[in-house]
mmCIF file with all atom_site columns, C-alpha atoms and ligand atoms in Angstrom:
data_model
loop_
_atom_site.group_PDB
_atom_site.id
_atom_site.type_symbol
_atom_site.label_atom_id
_atom_site.label_alt_id
_atom_site.label_comp_id
_atom_site.label_asym_id
_atom_site.label_entity_id
_atom_site.label_seq_id
_atom_site.pdbx_PDB_ins_code
_atom_site.Cartn_x
_atom_site.Cartn_y
_atom_site.Cartn_z
_atom_site.occupancy
_atom_site.B_iso_or_equiv
_atom_site.pdbx_formal_charge
_atom_site.auth_seq_id
_atom_site.auth_comp_id
_atom_site.auth_asym_id
_atom_site.auth_atom_id
_atom_site.pdbx_PDB_model_num
ATOM   1   C CA  . MET K 1 1   ? -10.142 -16.251 -2.658  1.00 94.00 ? 1   MET K CA  1
ATOM   2   C CA  . LYS K 1 2   ? -6.774  -14.649 -1.927  1.00 93.00 ? 2   LYS K CA  1
ATOM   3   C CA  . LYS K 1 3   ? -7.091  -11.814 0.650   1.00 97.00 ? 3   LYS K CA  1
ATOM   4   C CA  . LYS K 1 4   ? -3.695  -11.237 1.959   1.00 98.00 ? 4   LYS K CA  1
ATOM   5   C CA  . LEU K 1 5   ? -2.179  -9.149  -0.897  1.00 98.00 ? 5   LEU K CA  1
ATOM   6   C CA  . ILE K 1 6   ? 0.955   -7.352  -1.867  1.00 98.00 ? 6   ILE K CA  1
ATOM   7   C CA  . PHE K 1 7   ? 0.117   -4.140  -4.337  1.00 98.00 ? 7   PHE K CA  1
ATOM   8   C CA  . LEU K 1 8   ? 3.384   -2.727  -6.826  1.00 97.00 ? 8   LEU K CA  1
ATOM   9   C CA  . GLY K 1 9   ? 3.463   -0.216  -9.445  1.00 95.00 ? 9   GLY K CA  1
ATOM   10  C CA  . ALA K 1 10  ? 5.137   3.159   -10.118 1.00 96.00 ? 10  ALA K CA  1
ATOM   11  C CA  . PRO K 1 11  ? 3.373   6.039   -9.086  1.00 95.00 ? 11  PRO K CA  1
ATOM   12  C CA  . GLY K 1 12  ? 0.399   7.088   -11.237 1.00 95.00 ? 12  GLY K CA  1
ATOM   13  C CA  . ALA K 1 13  ? 0.032   3.038   -12.299 1.00 97.00 ? 13  ALA K CA  1
ATOM   14  C CA  . GLY K 1 14  ? -3.447  2.984   -10.544 1.00 96.00 ? 14  GLY K CA  1
ATOM   15  C CA  . LYS K 1 15  ? -2.220  1.165   -7.447  1.00 96.00 ? 15  LYS K CA  1
ATOM   16  C CA  . GLY K 1 16  ? -3.871  3.112   -4.841  1.00 96.00 ? 16  GLY K CA  1
ATOM   17  C CA  . THR K 1 17  ? -7.307  3.096   -6.587  1.00 97.00 ? 17  THR K CA  1
ATOM   18  C CA  . GLN K 1 18  ? -7.446  0.070   -7.118  1.00 98.00 ? 18  GLN K CA  1
ATOM   19  C CA  . SER K 1 19  ? -6.089  -1.576  -4.389  1.00 98.00 ? 19  SER K CA  1
ATOM   20  C CA  . GLU K 1 20  ? -8.920  0.437   -2.733  1.00 98.00 ? 20  GLU K CA  1
ATOM   21  C CA  . VAL K 1 21  ? -11.469 -1.230  -4.904  1.00 98.00 ? 21  VAL K CA  1
ATOM   22  C CA  . LEU K 1 22  ? -10.543 -5.092  -4.927  1.00 98.00 ? 22  LEU K CA  1
ATOM   23  C CA  . ALA K 1 23  ? -10.120 -4.203  -0.655  1.00 98.00 ? 23  ALA K CA  1
ATOM   24  C CA  . GLY K 1 24  ? -13.853 -2.895  -0.893  1.00 98.00 ? 24  GLY K CA  1
ATOM   25  C CA  . TYR K 1 25  ? -14.861 -6.371  -2.810  1.00 98.00 ? 25  TYR K CA  1
ATOM   26  C CA  . LEU K 1 26  ? -13.193 -8.860  -0.699  1.00 98.00 ? 26  LEU K CA  1
ATOM   27  C CA  . GLU K 1 27  ? -13.701 -6.766  2.158   1.00 97.00 ? 27  GLU K CA  1
ATOM   28  C CA  . ILE K 1 28  ? -10.330 -6.832  3.777   1.00 98.00 ? 28  ILE K CA  1
ATOM   29  C CA  . GLN K 1 29  ? -8.446  -4.136  4.767   1.00 98.00 ? 29  GLN K CA  1
ATOM   30  C CA  . HIS K 1 30  ? -6.443  -1.473  2.991   1.00 98.00 ? 30  HIS K CA  1
ATOM   31  C CA  . ILE K 1 31  ? -3.224  -0.210  3.993   1.00 98.00 ? 31  ILE K CA  1
ATOM   32  C CA  . SER K 1 32  ? -1.550  2.335   1.938   1.00 98.00 ? 32  SER K CA  1
ATOM   33  C CA  . THR K 1 33  ? 1.474   3.574   3.826   1.00 97.00 ? 33  THR K CA  1
ATOM   34  C CA  . GLY K 1 34  ? 1.424   6.706   1.489   1.00 96.00 ? 34  GLY K CA  1
ATOM   35  C CA  . GLU K 1 35  ? -2.383  7.487   2.748   1.00 97.00 ? 35  GLU K CA  1
ATOM   36  C CA  . ILE K 1 36  ? -0.908  7.186   6.545   1.00 97.00 ? 36  ILE K CA  1
ATOM   37  C CA  . LEU K 1 37  ? 1.994   9.500   6.223   1.00 97.00 ? 37  LEU K CA  1
ATOM   38  C CA  . ARG K 1 38  ? 0.027   11.898  4.435   1.00 97.00 ? 38  ARG K CA  1
ATOM   39  C CA  . LYS K 1 39  ? -2.670  11.937  7.084   1.00 98.00 ? 39  LYS K CA  1
ATOM   40  C CA  . ALA K 1 40  ? 0.462   12.149  9.753   1.00 97.00 ? 40  ALA K CA  1
ATOM   41  C CA  . ILE K 1 41  ? 1.660   14.985  7.798   1.00 98.00 ? 41  ILE K CA  1
ATOM   42  C CA  . ALA K 1 42  ? -1.653  16.883  8.165   1.00 98.00 ? 42  ALA K CA  1
ATOM   43  C CA  . GLU K 1 43  ? -2.175  16.399  11.616  1.00 98.00 ? 43  GLU K CA  1
ATOM   44  C CA  . LYS K 1 44  ? 1.430   17.550  12.272  1.00 98.00 ? 44  LYS K CA  1
ATOM   45  C CA  . THR K 1 45  ? 1.965   13.930  14.470  1.00 98.00 ? 45  THR K CA  1
ATOM   46  C CA  . GLU K 1 46  ? 5.437   13.447  15.430  1.00 97.00 ? 46  GLU K CA  1
ATOM   47  C CA  . LEU K 1 47  ? 5.630   10.716  12.625  1.00 97.00 ? 47  LEU K CA  1
ATOM   48  C CA  . GLY K 1 48  ? 4.352   13.546  10.221  1.00 98.00 ? 48  GLY K CA  1
ATOM   49  C CA  . GLN K 1 49  ? 7.090   15.955  10.740  1.00 98.00 ? 49  GLN K CA  1
ATOM   50  C CA  . LYS K 1 50  ? 9.715   13.659  10.488  1.00 98.00 ? 50  LYS K CA  1
ATOM   51  C CA  . ALA K 1 51  ? 8.066   12.252  7.304   1.00 98.00 ? 51  ALA K CA  1
ATOM   52  C CA  . GLN K 1 52  ? 7.738   15.740  6.050   1.00 98.00 ? 52  GLN K CA  1
ATOM   53  C CA  . SER K 1 53  ? 10.285  16.855  3.824   1.00 98.00 ? 53  SER K CA  1
ATOM   54  C CA  . TYR K 1 54  ? 10.943  13.485  2.433   1.00 98.00 ? 54  TYR K CA  1
ATOM   55  C CA  . VAL K 1 55  ? 7.491   12.879  1.267   1.00 97.00 ? 55  VAL K CA  1
ATOM   56  C CA  . ASP K 1 56  ? 7.748   16.324  0.065   1.00 95.00 ? 56  ASP K CA  1
ATOM   57  C CA  . GLN K 1 57  ? 10.753  15.851  -2.237  1.00 95.00 ? 57  GLN K CA  1
ATOM   58  C CA  . GLY K 1 58  ? 9.409   12.577  -3.670  1.00 95.00 ? 58  GLY K CA  1
ATOM   59  C CA  . GLU K 1 59  ? 12.344  10.428  -1.252  1.00 97.00 ? 59  GLU K CA  1
ATOM   60  C CA  . LEU K 1 60  ? 11.733  7.393   0.492   1.00 97.00 ? 60  LEU K CA  1
ATOM   61  C CA  . VAL K 1 61  ? 10.709  7.851   3.773   1.00 98.00 ? 61  VAL K CA  1
ATOM   62  C CA  . PRO K 1 62  ? 13.531  6.576   6.227   1.00 98.00 ? 62  PRO K CA  1
ATOM   63  C CA  . ASP K 1 63  ? 12.663  2.549   7.082   1.00 97.00 ? 63  ASP K CA  1
ATOM   64  C CA  . GLU K 1 64  ? 12.889  2.949   10.831  1.00 96.00 ? 64  GLU K CA  1
ATOM   65  C CA  . LEU K 1 65  ? 9.752   5.143   10.456  1.00 96.00 ? 65  LEU K CA  1
ATOM   66  C CA  . ILE K 1 66  ? 7.781   2.938   8.460   1.00 96.00 ? 66  ILE K CA  1
ATOM   67  C CA  . LEU K 1 67  ? 8.195   -0.469  9.912   1.00 96.00 ? 67  LEU K CA  1
ATOM   68  C CA  . ASP K 1 68  ? 6.916   -0.273  13.276  1.00 93.00 ? 68  ASP K CA  1
ATOM   69  C CA  . LEU K 1 69  ? 3.884   1.322   11.501  1.00 95.00 ? 69  LEU K CA  1
ATOM   70  C CA  . ILE K 1 70  ? 3.245   -2.093  9.570   1.00 97.00 ? 70  ILE K CA  1
ATOM   71  C CA  . ARG K 1 71  ? 3.954   -4.172  12.348  1.00 96.00 ? 71  ARG K CA  1
ATOM   72  C CA  . GLU K 1 72  ? 1.051   -2.507  13.962  1.00 95.00 ? 72  GLU K CA  1
ATOM   73  C CA  . CYS K 1 73  ? -1.291  -2.390  10.919  1.00 96.00 ? 73  CYS K CA  1
ATOM   74  C CA  . LEU K 1 74  ? -1.002  -5.953  10.843  1.00 95.00 ? 74  LEU K CA  1
ATOM   75  C CA  . ASN K 1 75  ? -1.305  -6.864  14.299  1.00 93.00 ? 75  ASN K CA  1
ATOM   76  C CA  . LYS K 1 76  ? -5.235  -4.807  14.542  1.00 93.00 ? 76  LYS K CA  1
ATOM   77  C CA  . PRO K 1 77  ? -8.012  -7.074  14.538  1.00 94.00 ? 77  PRO K CA  1
ATOM   78  C CA  . SER K 1 78  ? -9.250  -5.185  11.381  1.00 94.00 ? 78  SER K CA  1
ATOM   79  C CA  . ALA K 1 79  ? -6.525  -6.546  9.175   1.00 94.00 ? 79  ALA K CA  1
ATOM   80  C CA  . HIS K 1 80  ? -7.046  -10.151 10.337  1.00 92.00 ? 80  HIS K CA  1
ATOM   81  C CA  . GLY K 1 81  ? -9.470  -10.850 8.019   1.00 94.00 ? 81  GLY K CA  1
ATOM   82  C CA  . GLY K 1 82  ? -7.346  -10.197 5.169   1.00 97.00 ? 82  GLY K CA  1
ATOM   83  C CA  . TRP K 1 83  ? -5.211  -7.425  3.960   1.00 98.00 ? 83  TRP K CA  1
ATOM   84  C CA  . ILE K 1 84  ? -3.856  -5.017  1.148   1.00 98.00 ? 84  ILE K CA  1
ATOM   85  C CA  . LEU K 1 85  ? -0.426  -3.421  1.223   1.00 98.00 ? 85  LEU K CA  1
ATOM   86  C CA  . ASP K 1 86  ? -0.595  -0.410  -1.074  1.00 98.00 ? 86  ASP K CA  1
ATOM   87  C CA  . GLY K 1 87  ? 2.821   1.236   -1.213  1.00 96.00 ? 87  GLY K CA  1
ATOM   88  C CA  . PHE K 1 88  ? 5.081   -1.188  0.898   1.00 98.00 ? 88  PHE K CA  1
ATOM   89  C CA  . PRO K 1 89  ? 6.939   -2.573  0.426   1.00 98.00 ? 89  PRO K CA  1
ATOM   90  C CA  . ARG K 1 90  ? 9.220   0.346   -1.163  1.00 97.00 ? 90  ARG K CA  1
ATOM   91  C CA  . ASN K 1 91  ? 12.569  -1.738  -1.462  1.00 98.00 ? 91  ASN K CA  1
ATOM   92  C CA  . VAL K 1 92  ? 14.173  -4.714  -0.962  1.00 98.00 ? 92  VAL K CA  1
ATOM   93  C CA  . ALA K 1 93  ? 15.042  -4.012  2.899   1.00 98.00 ? 93  ALA K CA  1
ATOM   94  C CA  . GLN K 1 94  ? 11.261  -3.793  3.487   1.00 98.00 ? 94  GLN K CA  1
ATOM   95  C CA  . ALA K 1 95  ? 10.516  -6.939  1.772   1.00 98.00 ? 95  ALA K CA  1
ATOM   96  C CA  . SER K 1 96  ? 12.609  -9.050  3.893   1.00 97.00 ? 96  SER K CA  1
ATOM   97  C CA  . PHE K 1 97  ? 11.478  -7.293  7.135   1.00 97.00 ? 97  PHE K CA  1
ATOM   98  C CA  . LEU K 1 98  ? 7.624   -7.886  5.989   1.00 98.00 ? 98  LEU K CA  1
ATOM   99  C CA  . ASP K 1 99  ? 8.886   -11.553 5.338   1.00 97.00 ? 99  ASP K CA  1
ATOM   100 C CA  . GLN K 1 100 ? 9.943   -11.811 8.486   1.00 97.00 ? 100 GLN K CA  1
ATOM   101 C CA  . LEU K 1 101 ? 7.705   -9.835  10.223  1.00 96.00 ? 101 LEU K CA  1
ATOM   102 C CA  . LEU K 1 102 ? 4.535   -12.545 8.437   1.00 96.00 ? 102 LEU K CA  1
ATOM   103 C CA  . THR K 1 103 ? 6.680   -15.547 9.650   1.00 96.00 ? 103 THR K CA  1
ATOM   104 C CA  . GLU K 1 104 ? 6.563   -14.045 13.261  1.00 93.00 ? 104 GLU K CA  1
ATOM   105 C CA  . VAL K 1 105 ? 2.459   -13.624 12.987  1.00 90.00 ? 105 VAL K CA  1
ATOM   106 C CA  . LYS K 1 106 ? 2.287   -16.932 11.246  1.00 91.00 ? 106 LYS K CA  1
ATOM   107 C CA  . GLN K 1 107 ? 0.781   -14.978 7.822   1.00 93.00 ? 107 GLN K CA  1
ATOM   108 C CA  . THR K 1 108 ? 1.838   -15.237 4.332   1.00 94.00 ? 108 THR K CA  1
ATOM   109 C CA  . ALA K 1 109 ? 1.015   -12.688 1.745   1.00 97.00 ? 109 ALA K CA  1
ATOM   110 C CA  . GLU K 1 110 ? -0.801  -15.008 -1.138  1.00 97.00 ? 110 GLU K CA  1
ATOM   111 C CA  . GLY K 1 111 ? -0.202  -12.989 -4.165  1.00 97.00 ? 111 GLY K CA  1
ATOM   112 C CA  . VAL K 1 112 ? 1.899   -9.611  -5.380  1.00 98.00 ? 112 VAL K CA  1
ATOM   113 C CA  . VAL K 1 113 ? 0.204   -7.928  -7.958  1.00 97.00 ? 113 VAL K CA  1
ATOM   114 C CA  . ASN K 1 114 ? 2.457   -5.292  -10.145 1.00 97.00 ? 114 ASN K CA  1
ATOM   115 C CA  . ILE K 1 115 ? 0.630   -3.249  -12.418 1.00 97.00 ? 115 ILE K CA  1
ATOM   116 C CA  . GLU K 1 116 ? 2.342   -1.755  -15.139 1.00 97.00 ? 116 GLU K CA  1
ATOM   117 C CA  . VAL K 1 117 ? 1.462   1.687   -17.125 1.00 97.00 ? 117 VAL K CA  1
ATOM   118 C CA  . PRO K 1 118 ? 4.258   3.477   -19.555 1.00 95.00 ? 118 PRO K CA  1
ATOM   119 C CA  . ASP K 1 119 ? 6.443   5.674   -18.384 1.00 92.00 ? 119 ASP K CA  1
ATOM   120 C CA  . GLU K 1 120 ? 4.646   8.303   -20.084 1.00 92.00 ? 120 GLU K CA  1
ATOM   121 C CA  . VAL K 1 121 ? 1.215   7.907   -19.142 1.00 95.00 ? 121 VAL K CA  1
ATOM   122 C CA  . LEU K 1 122 ? 2.195   7.661   -15.687 1.00 96.00 ? 122 LEU K CA  1
ATOM   123 C CA  . ILE K 1 123 ? 3.920   11.370  -15.620 1.00 94.00 ? 123 ILE K CA  1
ATOM   124 C CA  . GLU K 1 124 ? 0.317   12.661  -18.075 1.00 94.00 ? 124 GLU K CA  1
ATOM   125 C CA  . ARG K 1 125 ? -1.369  10.656  -14.848 1.00 95.00 ? 125 ARG K CA  1
ATOM   126 C CA  . LEU K 1 126 ? -0.082  12.343  -12.076 1.00 95.00 ? 126 LEU K CA  1
ATOM   127 C CA  . LEU K 1 127 ? 0.197   15.860  -13.373 1.00 94.00 ? 127 LEU K CA  1
ATOM   128 C CA  . ALA K 1 128 ? -3.635  15.422  -13.929 1.00 94.00 ? 128 ALA K CA  1
ATOM   129 C CA  . ARG K 1 129 ? -3.958  14.482  -10.050 1.00 91.00 ? 129 ARG K CA  1
ATOM   130 C CA  . GLY K 1 130 ? -2.546  17.405  -8.676  1.00 82.00 ? 130 GLY K CA  1
ATOM   131 C CA  . ARG K 1 131 ? -1.669  15.931  -4.860  1.00 89.00 ? 131 ARG K CA  1
ATOM   132 C CA  . LYS K 1 132 ? 1.054   18.400  -3.240  1.00 89.00 ? 132 LYS K CA  1
ATOM   133 C CA  . ASP K 1 133 ? 3.668   16.517  -4.456  1.00 92.00 ? 133 ASP K CA  1
ATOM   134 C CA  . ASP K 1 134 ? 2.682   15.989  -7.928  1.00 93.00 ? 134 ASP K CA  1
ATOM   135 C CA  . ASN K 1 135 ? 4.685   18.461  -9.677  1.00 93.00 ? 135 ASN K CA  1
ATOM   136 C CA  . LEU K 1 136 ? 7.098   18.122  -12.479 1.00 93.00 ? 136 LEU K CA  1
ATOM   137 C CA  . GLU K 1 137 ? 10.613  17.851  -10.050 1.00 95.00 ? 137 GLU K CA  1
ATOM   138 C CA  . THR K 1 138 ? 9.200   15.981  -7.348  1.00 95.00 ? 138 THR K CA  1
ATOM   139 C CA  . ILE K 1 139 ? 7.318   13.274  -10.163 1.00 95.00 ? 139 ILE K CA  1
ATOM   140 C CA  . THR K 1 140 ? 10.557  12.910  -12.215 1.00 95.00 ? 140 THR K CA  1
ATOM   141 C CA  . ARG K 1 141 ? 12.521  12.062  -8.522  1.00 96.00 ? 141 ARG K CA  1
ATOM   142 C CA  . ARG K 1 142 ? 9.461   9.699   -7.372  1.00 96.00 ? 142 ARG K CA  1
ATOM   143 C CA  . LEU K 1 143 ? 9.721   7.586   -10.778 1.00 96.00 ? 143 LEU K CA  1
ATOM   144 C CA  . LYS K 1 144 ? 13.575  7.498   -10.435 1.00 97.00 ? 144 LYS K CA  1
ATOM   145 C CA  . VAL K 1 145 ? 13.241  6.332   -7.262  1.00 97.00 ? 145 VAL K CA  1
ATOM   146 C CA  . TYR K 1 146 ? 10.872  3.762   -8.023  1.00 97.00 ? 146 TYR K CA  1
ATOM   147 C CA  . ARG K 1 147 ? 13.350  2.246   -10.745 1.00 96.00 ? 147 ARG K CA  1
ATOM   148 C CA  . GLU K 1 148 ? 16.240  2.204   -8.673  1.00 98.00 ? 148 GLU K CA  1
ATOM   149 C CA  . GLN K 1 149 ? 14.715  1.103   -5.252  1.00 97.00 ? 149 GLN K CA  1
ATOM   150 C CA  . THR K 1 150 ? 11.499  -0.529  -5.927  1.00 96.00 ? 150 THR K CA  1
ATOM   151 C CA  . ALA K 1 151 ? 11.382  -2.088  -8.955  1.00 96.00 ? 151 ALA K CA  1
ATOM   152 C CA  . PRO K 1 152 ? 13.757  -4.625  -7.684  1.00 97.00 ? 152 PRO K CA  1
ATOM   153 C CA  . VAL K 1 153 ? 11.309  -5.798  -4.867  1.00 98.00 ? 153 VAL K CA  1
ATOM   154 C CA  . ILE K 1 154 ? 9.385   -7.419  -8.519  1.00 97.00 ? 154 ILE K CA  1
ATOM   155 C CA  . ASP K 1 155 ? 12.502  -9.739  -8.759  1.00 97.00 ? 155 ASP K CA  1
ATOM   156 C CA  . TYR K 1 156 ? 11.686  -10.531 -5.618  1.00 97.00 ? 156 TYR K CA  1
ATOM   157 C CA  . TYR K 1 157 ? 8.990   -11.760 -5.166  1.00 98.00 ? 157 TYR K CA  1
ATOM   158 C CA  . ARG K 1 158 ? 9.074   -13.132 -8.967  1.00 97.00 ? 158 ARG K CA  1
ATOM   159 C CA  . GLN K 1 159 ? 12.080  -15.250 -7.389  1.00 97.00 ? 159 GLN K CA  1
ATOM   160 C CA  . GLN K 1 160 ? 9.576   -16.309 -5.131  1.00 95.00 ? 160 GLN K CA  1
ATOM   161 C CA  . GLY K 1 161 ? 6.894   -17.575 -7.477  1.00 96.00 ? 161 GLY K CA  1
ATOM   162 C CA  . LYS K 1 162 ? 3.910   -14.922 -5.975  1.00 96.00 ? 162 LYS K CA  1
ATOM   163 C CA  . LEU K 1 163 ? 3.747   -12.232 -8.510  1.00 97.00 ? 163 LEU K CA  1
ATOM   164 C CA  . HIS K 1 164 ? 1.089   -11.417 -11.307 1.00 97.00 ? 164 HIS K CA  1
ATOM   165 C CA  . GLU K 1 165 ? 1.544   -8.463  -13.805 1.00 97.00 ? 165 GLU K CA  1
ATOM   166 C CA  . ILE K 1 166 ? -1.353  -6.551  -14.949 1.00 98.00 ? 166 ILE K CA  1
ATOM   167 C CA  . ASN K 1 167 ? -1.681  -4.377  -17.667 1.00 98.00 ? 167 ASN K CA  1
ATOM   168 C CA  . GLY K 1 168 ? -2.368  -0.967  -15.995 1.00 98.00 ? 168 GLY K CA  1
ATOM   169 C CA  . HIS K 1 169 ? -2.730  0.878   -19.361 1.00 98.00 ? 169 HIS K CA  1
ATOM   170 C CA  . ARG K 1 170 ? -6.465  0.394   -19.874 1.00 98.00 ? 170 ARG K CA  1
ATOM   171 C CA  . PRO K 1 171 ? -10.459 1.749   -18.299 1.00 97.00 ? 171 PRO K CA  1
ATOM   172 C CA  . LEU K 1 172 ? -10.135 1.578   -14.628 1.00 97.00 ? 172 LEU K CA  1
ATOM   173 C CA  . GLY K 1 173 ? -13.036 -1.606  -14.894 1.00 98.00 ? 173 GLY K CA  1
ATOM   174 C CA  . GLU K 1 174 ? -11.135 -3.299  -16.515 1.00 98.00 ? 174 GLU K CA  1
ATOM   175 C CA  . VAL K 1 175 ? -8.115  -3.441  -14.610 1.00 98.00 ? 175 VAL K CA  1
ATOM   176 C CA  . THR K 1 176 ? -10.682 -4.081  -12.041 1.00 98.00 ? 176 THR K CA  1
ATOM   177 C CA  . ASN K 1 177 ? -11.752 -7.114  -13.826 1.00 98.00 ? 177 ASN K CA  1
ATOM   178 C CA  . SER K 1 178 ? -8.509  -8.567  -14.370 1.00 98.00 ? 178 SER K CA  1
ATOM   179 C CA  . LEU K 1 179 ? -7.671  -8.344  -10.802 1.00 98.00 ? 179 LEU K CA  1
ATOM   180 C CA  . LYS K 1 180 ? -10.774 -9.843  -9.604  1.00 98.00 ? 180 LYS K CA  1
ATOM   181 C CA  . GLU K 1 181 ? -10.400 -12.433 -11.484 1.00 97.00 ? 181 GLU K CA  1
ATOM   182 C CA  . MET K 1 182 ? -6.594  -12.744 -10.369 1.00 96.00 ? 182 MET K CA  1
ATOM   183 C CA  . VAL K 1 183 ? -7.497  -13.491 -7.081  1.00 97.00 ? 183 VAL K CA  1
ATOM   184 C CA  . LYS K 1 184 ? -10.480 -16.022 -7.253  1.00 95.00 ? 184 LYS K CA  1
ATOM   185 C CA  . ASP K 1 185 ? -8.396  -18.857 -6.714  1.00 77.00 ? 185 ASP K CA  1
HETATM 186 P P1  . LIG A 2 .   ? 2.430   6.766   -2.027  1.00 92.46 ? 201 LIG A P1  1
HETATM 187 O O1  . LIG A 2 .   ? 0.941   7.097   -2.026  1.00 92.46 ? 201 LIG A O1  1
HETATM 188 O O2  . LIG A 2 .   ? 2.399   5.097   -2.070  1.00 92.46 ? 201 LIG A O2  1
HETATM 189 O O3  . LIG A 2 .   ? 2.898   6.958   -3.969  1.00 92.46 ? 201 LIG A O3  1
HETATM 190 O O4  . LIG A 2 .   ? 3.311   7.437   -1.270  1.00 92.46 ? 201 LIG A O4  1
HETATM 191 C C1  . LIG A 2 .   ? 3.523   8.784   -1.380  1.00 92.46 ? 201 LIG A C1  1
HETATM 192 C C2  . LIG A 2 .   ? 5.433   9.093   -0.628  1.00 92.46 ? 201 LIG A C2  1
HETATM 193 O O5  . LIG A 2 .   ? 4.949   8.274   0.612   1.00 92.46 ? 201 LIG A O5  1
HETATM 194 C C3  . LIG A 2 .   ? 6.255   8.379   -1.117  1.00 92.46 ? 201 LIG A C3  1
HETATM 195 O O6  . LIG A 2 .   ? 6.825   9.258   -2.387  1.00 92.46 ? 201 LIG A O6  1
HETATM 196 C C4  . LIG A 2 .   ? 7.169   8.054   -0.222  1.00 92.46 ? 201 LIG A C4  1
HETATM 197 O O7  . LIG A 2 .   ? 7.421   9.631   0.018   1.00 92.46 ? 201 LIG A O7  1
HETATM 198 C C5  . LIG A 2 .   ? 5.992   8.072   1.181   1.00 92.46 ? 201 LIG A C5  1
HETATM 199 N N1  . LIG A 2 .   ? 6.415   6.291   1.198   1.00 92.46 ? 201 LIG A N1  1
HETATM 200 C C6  . LIG A 2 .   ? 5.088   5.855   1.158   1.00 92.46 ? 201 LIG A C6  1
HETATM 201 N N2  . LIG A 2 .   ? 5.241   4.535   1.070   1.00 92.46 ? 201 LIG A N2  1
HETATM 202 C C7  . LIG A 2 .   ? 6.521   3.875   1.656   1.00 92.46 ? 201 LIG A C7  1
HETATM 203 C C8  . LIG A 2 .   ? 7.260   3.651   1.895   1.00 92.46 ? 201 LIG A C8  1
HETATM 204 N N3  . LIG A 2 .   ? 7.219   2.338   2.114   1.00 92.46 ? 201 LIG A N3  1
HETATM 205 N N4  . LIG A 2 .   ? 8.746   3.663   2.347   1.00 92.46 ? 201 LIG A N4  1
HETATM 206 C C9  . LIG A 2 .   ? 9.274   5.094   2.432   1.00 92.46 ? 201 LIG A C9  1
HETATM 207 N N5  . LIG A 2 .   ? 8.336   5.797   2.012   1.00 92.46 ? 201 LIG A N5  1
HETATM 208 C C10 . LIG A 2 .   ? 7.385   5.881   1.822   1.00 92.46 ? 201 LIG A C10 1
#
């Protein structure tokens, strides 16, 4: 079984939902940088205060706020049995930082999942979800940021031979089944 996984996918692709389900199934840690940031913002921690305007506008939070956080998450004993990174890396600089970090801690990402969903479906789904950063203006910005900064990460992992493309425009259970199949070997 693969137990160290990275989930990529545009906002609304279902990577949060699917990675949470799969982490439960594999009994491994689900690490969502978006969730960590939203919690920090709600609790008004120093990280939350620094991150808030970026998250509200649909921009990426500066790398230096995220990198220490990931190092900390991967070093926790609860992550030693395996993990799914959901929402990280979001740009090529973060991906190459992660490679270095994993080498340092003698781990390796065993698979990278890209959940694909057509743009018009993404927008529909996000508008229906109604999170604070799910208004049309912020959604448009997040999709643009995704295309410009996060999509190159897909090629980065394709070149490493780690990429698994999953069709996310299907009922939730079908997508989950494909993922369970993918982690089998
Ligand atoms: P998500 O829940 O993954 O859609 O993330 C929500 C928001 O958190 C994003 O729009 C970014 O503002 C911020 N964020 C999450 N992960 C990262 C990351 N790895 N790098 C920079 N910003 C991030």
